[in-house]
């Protein structure tokens, strides 16, 4: 059995209990060395064999998995955050399927959740935004044209942008071309939940200069939207002066009656 485990966003204790148990029992761990905190491996068995997938091809990863399975070893493939986002697990699952090897997925805390907690932000503030767009700029991996940043920006929903720290000037251009005003609050969250975490609040217009000033070039998420603005208006729905379908105003009835 091969288990794909979500390692969480960085902090060693933000893996699930189930995920950590799989690590404790593993005979072989293949971990994403570029993004997974190696401290998570402290719980492994003494004779557990560890591979860093940052140095491996898909074929090499599958080879280790297949060989492990043939020897009836417990194999854990440890992915950063939750494996369902930019984890390239589909191609691994398909290859295992072809070999007739069973697998399971253990979810993890994605970095976009880690970033929200670092920002102490609710991505879905009533009246501001009720949707979160998780996306990325096209880089060496293309993004389908119909999913351009510009087209998503037109909704002015909360956006969490992965894998784009090296393209912030272009990102800002696309966001504003799509309809987000340049002074919309934005944030760069570097290594959310790691000891070296950095939270930089800025605006869409100042994304690139902020990253440059803070020397952030990778391992960051860009968050954009009015939910980051502490100046947001409280909702009328729970305003004592406002009558709704279910509740009469306690201090006099206002306009929409
Ligand atoms: N599956 C992962 C994402 C992998 S893609 C998840 O659910 O989080 C790798 C990208 O995720 C990085 O380039 C960066 O944009 C983002 N990322 C991963 N961990 C991060 C962290 N702790 N803080 C900020 N961004 C992070």
mmCIF file of C-alpha atoms and ligand atoms in Angstrom:
data_model
loop_
_atom_site.group_PDB
_atom_site.id
_atom_site.type_symbol
_atom_site.label_atom_id
_atom_site.label_comp_id
_atom_site.label_asym_id
_atom_site.label_seq_id
_atom_site.Cartn_x
_atom_site.Cartn_y
_atom_site.Cartn_z
ATOM 1 C CA UNK A 1 0.000 0.000 0.000
ATOM 2 C CA UNK A 2 1.276 3.444 -0.948
ATOM 3 C CA UNK A 3 -0.073 6.368 1.082
ATOM 4 C CA UNK A 4 0.000 9.927 -0.208
ATOM 5 C CA UNK A 5 0.158 12.097 2.894
ATOM 6 C CA UNK A 6 -0.432 15.835 3.130
ATOM 7 C CA UNK A 7 2.390 17.240 5.274
ATOM 8 C CA UNK A 8 0.642 20.521 6.029
ATOM 9 C CA UNK A 9 2.010 23.981 5.257
ATOM 10 C CA UNK A 10 5.303 23.788 7.156
ATOM 11 C CA UNK A 11 5.096 23.668 10.957
ATOM 12 C CA UNK A 12 6.012 20.121 12.009
ATOM 13 C CA UNK A 13 2.863 19.763 14.160
ATOM 14 C CA UNK A 14 0.406 20.837 11.465
ATOM 15 C CA UNK A 15 0.247 17.361 9.939
ATOM 16 C CA UNK A 16 -2.878 15.334 10.776
ATOM 17 C CA UNK A 17 -2.733 12.668 13.488
ATOM 18 C CA UNK A 18 -3.418 10.067 10.806
ATOM 19 C CA UNK A 19 -0.655 11.431 8.593
ATOM 20 C CA UNK A 20 1.857 11.355 11.438
ATOM 21 C CA UNK A 21 0.894 7.762 12.260
ATOM 22 C CA UNK A 22 1.616 6.789 8.662
ATOM 23 C CA UNK A 23 5.045 8.452 8.987
ATOM 24 C CA UNK A 24 5.734 6.531 12.207
ATOM 25 C CA UNK A 25 4.951 3.214 10.517
ATOM 26 C CA UNK A 26 6.643 3.873 7.177
ATOM 27 C CA UNK A 27 9.497 1.709 5.890
ATOM 28 C CA UNK A 28 10.093 4.126 3.017
ATOM 29 C CA UNK A 29 9.313 7.849 2.876
ATOM 30 C CA UNK A 30 9.549 9.829 -0.353
ATOM 31 C CA UNK A 31 9.174 13.465 0.615
ATOM 32 C CA UNK A 32 9.024 16.711 -1.318
ATOM 33 C CA UNK A 33 12.313 18.082 0.012
ATOM 34 C CA UNK A 34 11.902 21.523 -1.503
ATOM 35 C CA UNK A 35 8.792 22.347 0.553
ATOM 36 C CA UNK A 36 8.288 19.831 3.364
ATOM 37 C CA UNK A 37 9.809 20.670 6.738
ATOM 38 C CA UNK A 38 12.368 17.870 7.387
ATOM 39 C CA UNK A 39 11.482 18.063 11.093
ATOM 40 C CA UNK A 40 8.317 16.123 10.214
ATOM 41 C CA UNK A 41 10.562 13.114 9.614
ATOM 42 C CA UNK A 42 11.766 13.043 13.239
ATOM 43 C CA UNK A 43 9.044 10.475 14.077
ATOM 44 C CA UNK A 44 10.209 7.945 11.470
ATOM 45 C CA UNK A 45 11.528 4.493 12.372
ATOM 46 C CA UNK A 46 15.283 4.180 12.704
ATOM 47 C CA UNK A 47 15.580 1.899 9.683
ATOM 48 C CA UNK A 48 13.159 3.894 7.520
ATOM 49 C CA UNK A 49 14.676 4.779 4.135
ATOM 50 C CA UNK A 50 14.107 8.393 3.074
ATOM 51 C CA UNK A 51 14.130 9.745 -0.491
ATOM 52 C CA UNK A 52 13.946 13.406 -1.484
ATOM 53 C CA UNK A 53 11.647 13.675 -4.507
ATOM 54 C CA UNK A 54 13.072 17.103 -5.412
ATOM 55 C CA UNK A 55 16.027 15.195 -6.862
ATOM 56 C CA UNK A 56 13.971 12.482 -8.590
ATOM 57 C CA UNK A 57 11.966 11.999 -11.791
ATOM 58 C CA UNK A 58 8.452 10.555 -11.828
ATOM 59 C CA UNK A 59 9.905 7.293 -13.155
ATOM 60 C CA UNK A 60 12.372 7.074 -10.272
ATOM 61 C CA UNK A 61 9.627 7.803 -7.729
ATOM 62 C CA UNK A 62 7.412 5.080 -9.192
ATOM 63 C CA UNK A 63 10.348 2.673 -9.269
ATOM 64 C CA UNK A 64 10.925 3.163 -5.525
ATOM 65 C CA UNK A 65 7.200 2.740 -4.833
ATOM 66 C CA UNK A 66 6.888 -0.433 -6.925
ATOM 67 C CA UNK A 67 10.048 -1.971 -5.434
ATOM 68 C CA UNK A 68 8.816 -1.129 -1.933
ATOM 69 C CA UNK A 69 5.417 -2.645 -2.571
ATOM 70 C CA UNK A 70 7.003 -5.861 -3.948
ATOM 71 C CA UNK A 71 8.909 -6.193 -0.662
ATOM 72 C CA UNK A 72 5.672 -5.570 1.277
ATOM 73 C CA UNK A 73 7.038 -2.312 2.682
ATOM 74 C CA UNK A 74 4.896 0.566 3.921
ATOM 75 C CA UNK A 75 5.567 3.461 1.555
ATOM 76 C CA UNK A 76 4.615 7.068 2.315
ATOM 77 C CA UNK A 77 4.716 9.762 -0.343
ATOM 78 C CA UNK A 78 4.810 13.001 1.639
ATOM 79 C CA UNK A 79 3.509 16.059 -0.195
ATOM 80 C CA UNK A 80 3.439 19.642 1.014
ATOM 81 C CA UNK A 81 0.127 21.156 2.165
ATOM 82 C CA UNK A 82 -2.700 19.044 0.796
ATOM 83 C CA UNK A 83 -1.780 16.762 -2.091
ATOM 84 C CA UNK A 84 -4.834 17.786 -4.136
ATOM 85 C CA UNK A 85 -3.392 21.222 -4.989
ATOM 86 C CA UNK A 86 -0.490 21.371 -7.452
ATOM 87 C CA UNK A 87 0.720 18.068 -6.038
ATOM 88 C CA UNK A 88 1.192 16.152 -9.312
ATOM 89 C CA UNK A 89 -0.340 13.111 -7.642
ATOM 90 C CA UNK A 90 -2.622 12.111 -10.521
ATOM 91 C CA UNK A 91 0.292 10.862 -12.637
ATOM 92 C CA UNK A 92 1.610 8.886 -9.669
ATOM 93 C CA UNK A 93 -1.810 7.348 -8.968
ATOM 94 C CA UNK A 94 -2.226 6.442 -12.648
ATOM 95 C CA UNK A 95 1.186 4.753 -12.705
ATOM 96 C CA UNK A 96 0.331 2.791 -9.533
ATOM 97 C CA UNK A 97 -3.011 1.835 -11.058
ATOM 98 C CA UNK A 98 -1.170 0.412 -14.066
ATOM 99 C CA UNK A 99 1.025 -1.655 -11.758
ATOM 100 C CA UNK A 100 -2.042 -2.833 -9.828
ATOM 101 C CA UNK A 101 -0.737 -1.254 -6.610
ATOM 102 C CA UNK A 102 -3.311 0.023 -4.113
ATOM 103 C CA UNK A 103 -2.974 3.508 -2.691
ATOM 104 C CA UNK A 104 -4.708 5.863 -0.309
ATOM 105 C CA UNK A 105 -4.674 9.610 0.263
ATOM 106 C CA UNK A 106 -4.425 11.263 3.666
ATOM 107 C CA UNK A 107 -5.379 14.948 3.439
ATOM 108 C CA UNK A 108 -3.338 17.806 4.858
ATOM 109 C CA UNK A 109 -3.686 21.471 5.780
ATOM 110 C CA UNK A 110 -3.045 23.433 2.612
ATOM 111 C CA UNK A 111 -0.757 26.455 2.701
ATOM 112 C CA UNK A 112 -3.680 28.672 1.705
ATOM 113 C CA UNK A 113 -5.213 27.859 5.119
ATOM 114 C CA UNK A 114 -1.847 28.409 6.814
ATOM 115 C CA UNK A 115 -1.657 31.824 5.140
ATOM 116 C CA UNK A 116 -5.150 32.764 6.354
ATOM 117 C CA UNK A 117 -4.178 31.975 9.928
ATOM 118 C CA UNK A 118 -0.935 33.946 9.548
ATOM 119 C CA UNK A 119 -3.001 36.875 8.298
ATOM 120 C CA UNK A 120 -5.734 36.322 10.920
ATOM 121 C CA UNK A 121 -8.159 36.677 8.046
ATOM 122 C CA UNK A 122 -11.466 35.145 7.062
ATOM 123 C CA UNK A 123 -11.431 34.684 3.286
ATOM 124 C CA UNK A 124 -15.230 34.668 3.127
ATOM 125 C CA UNK A 125 -16.502 37.822 4.814
ATOM 126 C CA UNK A 126 -20.254 38.291 4.360
ATOM 127 C CA UNK A 127 -20.888 41.248 2.099
ATOM 128 C CA UNK A 128 -17.289 41.385 0.899
ATOM 129 C CA UNK A 129 -16.572 38.058 -0.761
ATOM 130 C CA UNK A 130 -18.124 34.623 -0.478
ATOM 131 C CA UNK A 131 -15.761 32.887 -2.864
ATOM 132 C CA UNK A 132 -12.090 32.004 -2.915
ATOM 133 C CA UNK A 133 -10.308 31.615 -6.225
ATOM 134 C CA UNK A 134 -7.255 29.386 -5.946
ATOM 135 C CA UNK A 135 -5.088 29.820 -8.992
ATOM 136 C CA UNK A 136 -1.620 30.548 -10.330
ATOM 137 C CA UNK A 137 0.082 32.531 -13.061
ATOM 138 C CA UNK A 138 1.055 30.571 -16.126
ATOM 139 C CA UNK A 139 4.734 29.767 -15.869
ATOM 140 C CA UNK A 140 6.628 26.812 -17.260
ATOM 141 C CA UNK A 141 3.403 24.940 -16.493
ATOM 142 C CA UNK A 142 0.681 26.476 -18.654
ATOM 143 C CA UNK A 143 -2.753 27.558 -17.356
ATOM 144 C CA UNK A 144 -5.780 27.116 -19.641
ATOM 145 C CA UNK A 145 -6.567 30.462 -21.368
ATOM 146 C CA UNK A 146 -10.118 30.581 -20.029
ATOM 147 C CA UNK A 147 -8.657 30.587 -16.491
ATOM 148 C CA UNK A 148 -6.636 33.765 -16.853
ATOM 149 C CA UNK A 149 -6.002 35.856 -13.725
ATOM 150 C CA UNK A 150 -7.715 38.682 -15.580
ATOM 151 C CA UNK A 151 -10.949 36.716 -15.978
ATOM 152 C CA UNK A 152 -11.004 35.727 -12.290
ATOM 153 C CA UNK A 153 -10.164 39.279 -11.174
ATOM 154 C CA UNK A 154 -13.371 40.488 -12.809
ATOM 155 C CA UNK A 155 -15.296 38.790 -9.959
ATOM 156 C CA UNK A 156 -13.372 40.734 -7.288
ATOM 157 C CA UNK A 157 -13.613 37.646 -5.089
ATOM 158 C CA UNK A 158 -10.845 36.694 -2.664
ATOM 159 C CA UNK A 159 -7.931 35.271 -4.618
ATOM 160 C CA UNK A 160 -5.106 33.062 -3.398
ATOM 161 C CA UNK A 161 -2.360 32.828 -5.958
ATOM 162 C CA UNK A 162 0.142 29.981 -5.777
ATOM 163 C CA UNK A 163 3.455 29.513 -7.568
ATOM 164 C CA UNK A 164 3.693 33.083 -8.849
ATOM 165 C CA UNK A 165 6.095 34.951 -6.559
ATOM 166 C CA UNK A 166 8.555 35.498 -9.394
ATOM 167 C CA UNK A 167 5.958 37.211 -11.593
ATOM 168 C CA UNK A 168 4.409 39.865 -9.371
ATOM 169 C CA UNK A 169 4.589 42.797 -11.781
ATOM 170 C CA UNK A 170 2.774 40.732 -14.425
ATOM 171 C CA UNK A 171 0.336 39.437 -11.810
ATOM 172 C CA UNK A 172 -0.563 42.985 -10.715
ATOM 173 C CA UNK A 173 -1.041 43.978 -14.343
ATOM 174 C CA UNK A 174 -3.445 41.098 -14.956
ATOM 175 C CA UNK A 175 -5.362 41.733 -11.741
ATOM 176 C CA UNK A 176 -5.934 45.392 -12.566
ATOM 177 C CA UNK A 177 -6.689 44.682 -16.237
ATOM 178 C CA UNK A 178 -9.396 42.342 -14.973
ATOM 179 C CA UNK A 179 -11.057 45.010 -12.861
ATOM 180 C CA UNK A 180 -9.428 44.922 -9.446
ATOM 181 C CA UNK A 181 -8.480 48.504 -8.472
ATOM 182 C CA UNK A 182 -4.724 48.909 -7.934
ATOM 183 C CA UNK A 183 -5.234 49.984 -4.326
ATOM 184 C CA UNK A 184 -7.019 46.727 -3.421
ATOM 185 C CA UNK A 185 -5.386 45.219 -0.330
ATOM 186 C CA UNK A 186 -3.024 42.337 -0.982
ATOM 187 C CA UNK A 187 -0.585 40.278 1.049
ATOM 188 C CA UNK A 188 2.480 38.178 0.465
ATOM 189 C CA UNK A 189 2.761 35.343 2.954
ATOM 190 C CA UNK A 190 6.180 33.717 2.879
ATOM 191 C CA UNK A 191 6.602 30.244 4.415
ATOM 192 C CA UNK A 192 3.313 30.353 6.299
ATOM 193 C CA UNK A 193 3.547 28.505 9.666
ATOM 194 C CA UNK A 194 7.322 27.944 9.364
ATOM 195 C CA UNK A 195 9.518 29.591 12.046
ATOM 196 C CA UNK A 196 10.759 32.015 9.353
ATOM 197 C CA UNK A 197 7.215 32.986 8.263
ATOM 198 C CA UNK A 198 6.834 36.543 6.921
ATOM 199 C CA UNK A 199 3.556 38.388 6.400
ATOM 200 C CA UNK A 200 3.761 41.458 4.180
ATOM 201 C CA UNK A 201 0.625 43.508 3.679
ATOM 202 C CA UNK A 202 0.524 45.785 0.674
ATOM 203 C CA UNK A 203 -1.732 46.601 -2.289
ATOM 204 C CA UNK A 204 -1.955 45.113 -5.754
ATOM 205 C CA UNK A 205 0.119 48.030 -7.076
ATOM 206 C CA UNK A 206 2.889 47.485 -4.528
ATOM 207 C CA UNK A 207 3.123 43.666 -4.713
ATOM 208 C CA UNK A 208 6.309 43.594 -6.784
ATOM 209 C CA UNK A 209 8.153 46.312 -4.837
ATOM 210 C CA UNK A 210 7.144 44.745 -1.511
ATOM 211 C CA UNK A 211 8.500 41.345 -2.517
ATOM 212 C CA UNK A 212 11.684 42.978 -3.770
ATOM 213 C CA UNK A 213 12.147 44.951 -0.561
ATOM 214 C CA UNK A 214 11.532 41.847 1.560
ATOM 215 C CA UNK A 215 13.689 39.701 -0.762
ATOM 216 C CA UNK A 216 10.888 37.170 -1.242
ATOM 217 C CA UNK A 217 11.265 35.208 -4.455
ATOM 218 C CA UNK A 218 9.609 31.850 -3.712
ATOM 219 C CA UNK A 219 7.601 29.742 -1.227
ATOM 220 C CA UNK A 220 4.971 32.437 -0.866
ATOM 221 C CA UNK A 221 1.305 32.906 -1.499
ATOM 222 C CA UNK A 222 -0.290 36.072 -2.785
ATOM 223 C CA UNK A 223 -3.652 36.913 -1.282
ATOM 224 C CA UNK A 224 -5.795 39.590 -2.857
ATOM 225 C CA UNK A 225 -9.135 41.059 -1.915
ATOM 226 C CA UNK A 226 -11.117 43.436 0.246
ATOM 227 C CA UNK A 227 -11.314 40.785 2.999
ATOM 228 C CA UNK A 228 -7.801 41.932 3.914
ATOM 229 C CA UNK A 229 -8.990 45.475 4.515
ATOM 230 C CA UNK A 230 -9.637 46.138 8.182
ATOM 231 C CA UNK A 231 -11.837 49.077 7.112
ATOM 232 C CA UNK A 232 -14.633 46.818 5.843
ATOM 233 C CA UNK A 233 -18.206 47.809 6.624
ATOM 234 C CA UNK A 234 -20.049 45.648 9.113
ATOM 235 C CA UNK A 235 -23.019 43.925 7.564
ATOM 236 C CA UNK A 236 -26.484 45.451 7.808
ATOM 237 C CA UNK A 237 -27.938 42.013 8.476
ATOM 238 C CA UNK A 238 -26.849 42.051 12.114
ATOM 239 C CA UNK A 239 -27.110 45.809 12.620
ATOM 240 C CA UNK A 240 -29.535 46.599 15.499
ATOM 241 C CA UNK A 241 -30.899 49.541 13.473
ATOM 242 C CA UNK A 242 -31.860 47.350 10.562
ATOM 243 C CA UNK A 243 -35.051 45.285 10.223
ATOM 244 C CA UNK A 244 -34.870 41.997 8.393
ATOM 245 C CA UNK A 245 -37.363 39.297 7.464
ATOM 246 C CA UNK A 246 -36.717 37.586 10.812
ATOM 247 C CA UNK A 247 -35.881 40.382 13.218
ATOM 248 C CA UNK A 248 -37.284 43.843 13.871
ATOM 249 C CA UNK A 249 -34.907 46.711 14.489
ATOM 250 C CA UNK A 250 -34.419 47.228 18.220
ATOM 251 C CA UNK A 251 -33.771 50.953 17.843
ATOM 252 C CA UNK A 252 -36.395 52.045 15.324
ATOM 253 C CA UNK A 253 -37.223 50.700 11.925
ATOM 254 C CA UNK A 254 -35.063 51.853 9.035
ATOM 255 C CA UNK A 255 -35.436 52.354 5.361
ATOM 256 C CA UNK A 256 -36.098 49.012 3.771
ATOM 257 C CA UNK A 257 -39.437 48.400 5.497
HETATM 258 N N1 LIG B 1 -0.048 21.276 -2.174
HETATM 259 C C1 LIG B 1 0.490 22.512 -1.675
HETATM 260 C C2 LIG B 1 0.895 23.456 -2.789
HETATM 261 C C3 LIG B 1 2.073 22.977 -3.601
HETATM 262 S S1 LIG B 1 2.551 24.080 -4.850
HETATM 263 C C4 LIG B 1 -0.521 23.151 -0.705
HETATM 264 O O1 LIG B 1 -1.625 22.636 -0.527
HETATM 265 O O2 LIG B 1 -0.186 24.174 -0.108
HETATM 266 C C5 LIG B 1 3.865 24.935 -4.095
HETATM 267 C C6 LIG B 1 3.496 26.387 -3.844
HETATM 268 O O3 LIG B 1 2.628 26.446 -2.724
HETATM 269 C C7 LIG B 1 4.629 27.300 -3.499
HETATM 270 O O4 LIG B 1 5.283 27.787 -4.640
HETATM 271 C C8 LIG B 1 3.936 28.411 -2.769
HETATM 272 O O5 LIG B 1 3.264 29.254 -3.669
HETATM 273 C C9 LIG B 1 2.882 27.626 -2.012
HETATM 274 N N2 LIG B 1 3.302 27.252 -0.653
HETATM 275 C C10 LIG B 1 3.538 26.023 -0.170
HETATM 276 N N3 LIG B 1 3.801 26.067 1.149
HETATM 277 C C11 LIG B 1 3.740 27.366 1.508
HETATM 278 C C12 LIG B 1 3.869 28.069 2.740
HETATM 279 N N4 LIG B 1 4.131 27.435 3.892
HETATM 280 N N5 LIG B 1 3.704 29.411 2.739
HETATM 281 C C13 LIG B 1 3.409 30.074 1.604
HETATM 282 N N6 LIG B 1 3.255 29.461 0.410
HETATM 283 C C14 LIG B 1 3.419 28.135 0.363
#
